[in-house]
PDB file of C-alpha atoms in Angstrom:
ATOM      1  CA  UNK A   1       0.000   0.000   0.000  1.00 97.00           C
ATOM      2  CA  UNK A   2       1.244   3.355  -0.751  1.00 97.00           C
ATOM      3  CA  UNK A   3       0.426   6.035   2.393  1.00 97.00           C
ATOM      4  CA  UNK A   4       1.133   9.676   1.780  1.00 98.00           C
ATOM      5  CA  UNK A   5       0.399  12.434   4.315  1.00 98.00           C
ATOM      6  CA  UNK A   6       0.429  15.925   3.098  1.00 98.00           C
ATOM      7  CA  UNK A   7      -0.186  19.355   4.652  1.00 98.00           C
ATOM      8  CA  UNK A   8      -1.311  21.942   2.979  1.00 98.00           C
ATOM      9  CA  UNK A   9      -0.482  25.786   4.140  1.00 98.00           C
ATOM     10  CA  UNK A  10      -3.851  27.839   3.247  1.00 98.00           C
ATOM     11  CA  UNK A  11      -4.131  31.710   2.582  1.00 98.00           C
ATOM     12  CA  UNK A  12      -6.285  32.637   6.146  1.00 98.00           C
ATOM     13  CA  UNK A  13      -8.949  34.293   3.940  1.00 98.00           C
ATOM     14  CA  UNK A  14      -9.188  31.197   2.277  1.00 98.00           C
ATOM     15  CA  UNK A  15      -8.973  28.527   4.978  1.00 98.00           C
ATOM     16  CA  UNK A  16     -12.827  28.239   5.683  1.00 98.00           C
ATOM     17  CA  UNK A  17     -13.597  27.288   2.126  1.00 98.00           C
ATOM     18  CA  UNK A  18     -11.177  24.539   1.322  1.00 98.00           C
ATOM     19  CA  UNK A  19     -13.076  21.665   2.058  1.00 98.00           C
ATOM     20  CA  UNK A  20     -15.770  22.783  -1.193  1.00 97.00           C
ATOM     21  CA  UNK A  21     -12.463  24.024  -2.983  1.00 97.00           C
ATOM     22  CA  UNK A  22     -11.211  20.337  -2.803  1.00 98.00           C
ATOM     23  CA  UNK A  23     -14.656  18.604  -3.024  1.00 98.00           C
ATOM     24  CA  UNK A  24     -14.560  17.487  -6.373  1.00 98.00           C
ATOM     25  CA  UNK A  25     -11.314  16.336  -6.149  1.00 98.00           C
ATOM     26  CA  UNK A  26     -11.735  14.334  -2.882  1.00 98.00           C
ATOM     27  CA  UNK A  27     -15.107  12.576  -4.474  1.00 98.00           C
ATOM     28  CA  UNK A  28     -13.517  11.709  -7.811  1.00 98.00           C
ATOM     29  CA  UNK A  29     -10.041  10.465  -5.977  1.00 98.00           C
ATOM     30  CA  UNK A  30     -12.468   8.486  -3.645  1.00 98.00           C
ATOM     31  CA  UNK A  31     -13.930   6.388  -6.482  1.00 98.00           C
ATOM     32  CA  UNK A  32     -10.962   5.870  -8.170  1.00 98.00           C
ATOM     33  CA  UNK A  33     -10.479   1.644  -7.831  1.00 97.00           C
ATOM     34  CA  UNK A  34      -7.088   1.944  -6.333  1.00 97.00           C
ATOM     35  CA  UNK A  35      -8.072   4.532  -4.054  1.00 98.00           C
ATOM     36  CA  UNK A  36      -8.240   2.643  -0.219  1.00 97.00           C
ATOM     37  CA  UNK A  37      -8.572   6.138   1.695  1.00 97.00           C
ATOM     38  CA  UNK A  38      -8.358   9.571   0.829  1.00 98.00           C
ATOM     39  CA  UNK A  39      -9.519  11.820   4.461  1.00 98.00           C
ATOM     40  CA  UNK A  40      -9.328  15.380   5.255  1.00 98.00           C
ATOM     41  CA  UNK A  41      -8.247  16.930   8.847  1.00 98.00           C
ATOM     42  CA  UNK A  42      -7.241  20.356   9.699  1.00 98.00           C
ATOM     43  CA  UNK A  43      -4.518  20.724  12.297  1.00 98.00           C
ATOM     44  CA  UNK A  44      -5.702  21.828  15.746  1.00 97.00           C
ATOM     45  CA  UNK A  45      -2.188  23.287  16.349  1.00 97.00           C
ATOM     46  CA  UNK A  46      -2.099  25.328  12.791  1.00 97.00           C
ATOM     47  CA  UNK A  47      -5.603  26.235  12.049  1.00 97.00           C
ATOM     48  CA  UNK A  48      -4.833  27.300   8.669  1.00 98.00           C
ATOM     49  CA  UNK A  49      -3.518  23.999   7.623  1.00 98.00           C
ATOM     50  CA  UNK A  50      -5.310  20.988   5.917  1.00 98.00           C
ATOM     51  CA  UNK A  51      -4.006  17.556   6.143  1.00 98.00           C
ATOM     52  CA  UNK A  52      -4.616  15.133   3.775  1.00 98.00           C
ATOM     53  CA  UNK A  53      -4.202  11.154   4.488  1.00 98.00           C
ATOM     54  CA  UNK A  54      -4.711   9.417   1.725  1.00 98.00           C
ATOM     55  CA  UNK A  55      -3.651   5.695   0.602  1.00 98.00           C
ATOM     56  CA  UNK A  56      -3.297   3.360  -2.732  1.00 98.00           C
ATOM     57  CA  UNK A  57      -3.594   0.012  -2.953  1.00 97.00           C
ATOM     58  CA  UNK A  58      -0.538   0.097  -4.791  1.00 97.00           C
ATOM     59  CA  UNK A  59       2.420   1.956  -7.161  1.00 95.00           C
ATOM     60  CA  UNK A  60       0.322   1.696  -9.883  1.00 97.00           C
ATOM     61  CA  UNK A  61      -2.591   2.891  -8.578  1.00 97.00           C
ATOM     62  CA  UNK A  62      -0.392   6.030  -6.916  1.00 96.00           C
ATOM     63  CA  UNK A  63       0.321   6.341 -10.351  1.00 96.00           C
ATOM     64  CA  UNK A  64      -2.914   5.907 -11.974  1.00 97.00           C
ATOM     65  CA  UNK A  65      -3.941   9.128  -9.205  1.00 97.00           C
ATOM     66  CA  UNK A  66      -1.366  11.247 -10.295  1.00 97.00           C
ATOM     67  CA  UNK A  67      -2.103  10.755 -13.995  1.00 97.00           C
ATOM     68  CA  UNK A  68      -5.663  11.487 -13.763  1.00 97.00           C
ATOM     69  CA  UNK A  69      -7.666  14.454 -15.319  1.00 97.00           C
ATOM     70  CA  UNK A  70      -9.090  15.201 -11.513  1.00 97.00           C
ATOM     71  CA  UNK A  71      -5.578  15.352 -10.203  1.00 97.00           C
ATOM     72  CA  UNK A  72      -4.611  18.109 -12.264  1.00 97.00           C
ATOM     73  CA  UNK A  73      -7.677  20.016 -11.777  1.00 97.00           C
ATOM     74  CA  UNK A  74      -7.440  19.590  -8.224  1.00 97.00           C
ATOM     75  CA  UNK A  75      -3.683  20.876  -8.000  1.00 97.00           C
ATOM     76  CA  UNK A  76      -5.121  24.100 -10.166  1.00 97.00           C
ATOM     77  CA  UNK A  77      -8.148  24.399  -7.606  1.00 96.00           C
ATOM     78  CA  UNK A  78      -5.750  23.946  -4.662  1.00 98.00           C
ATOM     79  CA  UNK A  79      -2.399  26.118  -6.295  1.00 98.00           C
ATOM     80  CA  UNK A  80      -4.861  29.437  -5.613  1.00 96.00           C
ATOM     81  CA  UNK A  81      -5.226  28.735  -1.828  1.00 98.00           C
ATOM     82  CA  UNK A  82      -2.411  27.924  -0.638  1.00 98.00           C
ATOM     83  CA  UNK A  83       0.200  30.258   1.452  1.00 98.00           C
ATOM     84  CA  UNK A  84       3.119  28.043   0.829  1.00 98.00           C
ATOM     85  CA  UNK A  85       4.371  24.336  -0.602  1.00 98.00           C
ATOM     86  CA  UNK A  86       3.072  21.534   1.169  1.00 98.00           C
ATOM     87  CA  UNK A  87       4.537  19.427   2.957  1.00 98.00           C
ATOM     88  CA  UNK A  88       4.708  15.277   1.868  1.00 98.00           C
ATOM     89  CA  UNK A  89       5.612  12.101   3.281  1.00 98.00           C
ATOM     90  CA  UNK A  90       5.103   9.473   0.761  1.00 97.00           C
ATOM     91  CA  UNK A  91       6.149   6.103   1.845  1.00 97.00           C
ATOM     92  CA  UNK A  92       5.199   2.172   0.916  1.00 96.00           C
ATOM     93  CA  UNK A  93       3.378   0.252   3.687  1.00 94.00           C
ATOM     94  CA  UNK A  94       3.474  -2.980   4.303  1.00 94.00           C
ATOM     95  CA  UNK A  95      -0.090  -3.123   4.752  1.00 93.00           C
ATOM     96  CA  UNK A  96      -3.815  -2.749   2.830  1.00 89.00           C
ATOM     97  CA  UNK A  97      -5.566  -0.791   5.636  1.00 91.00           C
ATOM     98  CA  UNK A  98      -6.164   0.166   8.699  1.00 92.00           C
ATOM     99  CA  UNK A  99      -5.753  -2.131  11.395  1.00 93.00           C
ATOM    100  CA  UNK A 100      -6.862  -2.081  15.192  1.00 94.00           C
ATOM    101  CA  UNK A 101      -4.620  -0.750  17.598  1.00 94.00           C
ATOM    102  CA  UNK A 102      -3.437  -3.082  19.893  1.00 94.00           C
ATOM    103  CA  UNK A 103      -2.793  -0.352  22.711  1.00 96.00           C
ATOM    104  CA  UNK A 104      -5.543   1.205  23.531  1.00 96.00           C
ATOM    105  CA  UNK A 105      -9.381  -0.107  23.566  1.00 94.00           C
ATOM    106  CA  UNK A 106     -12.982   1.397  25.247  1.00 96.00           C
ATOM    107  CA  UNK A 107     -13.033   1.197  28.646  1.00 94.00           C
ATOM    108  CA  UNK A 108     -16.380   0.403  30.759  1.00 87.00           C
TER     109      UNK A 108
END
C-alpha cells in the first residue's frame, strides 16, 4: 500500500472554504479503484492547515492518481489557496488498511 500524508499551508482568507475548494477532487479520488482512503483533517495546532491522508492500494494505482484528469484540476483548484508548498511524506506500507490498535481499547 502506498500512504502519503500531506499538509497543505492555506491563505487565512481562504482557509474556511477549502473543504468545497477540494470537493470534487476528494469525491472523484475516492472512487478511483485503487483509491483505499483519501480523508481530510485540519490541524488543531495550525488552524490554517489541511491535512490530507490518503492511501493506494498500490504503485500503480499512486500512479494511476497522479495521472488522472481530476488530479490536475485539483492541484489548479488547490495552487490558488495555498500560502506556501506543502509538505509530503510518501512512503510504501506494508499493509492494505487500517488495522486495530493493539494499545488502547474502550473502557467500561
Amino acid at each position: 500500500m502506498i500512504l502519503i500524508a500531506v499538509k497543505f499551508p492555506v491563505r487565512p482568507e481562504l482557509v474556511e472554504e477549502w473543504p468545497e475548494r477540494v470537493a470534487a477532487f476528494t469525491e472523484a479520488t475516492r472512487a478511483e479503484p485503487g483509491n483505499v482512503f483519501f480523508e481530510w483533517s485540519r490541524s488543531l495546532d495550525e488552524p490554517n492547515t489541511y491535512v490530507l491522508l490518503e492511501a493506494f492500494a498500490d504503485a500503480e494505482a499512486g500512479k494511476a492518481h497522479v495521472e488522472s484528469d481530476h488530479f490536475k484540476a485539483g492541484l489548479e483548484a488547490m495552487a490558488g489557496a495555498i500560502s506556501g508548498t506543502p509538505s509530503i511524506i510518501n512512503v510504501e506500507a506494508p499493509v492494505d488498511g487500517w488495522g486495530e490498535m493493539a494499545e488502547l481499547s474502550p473502557q467500561g
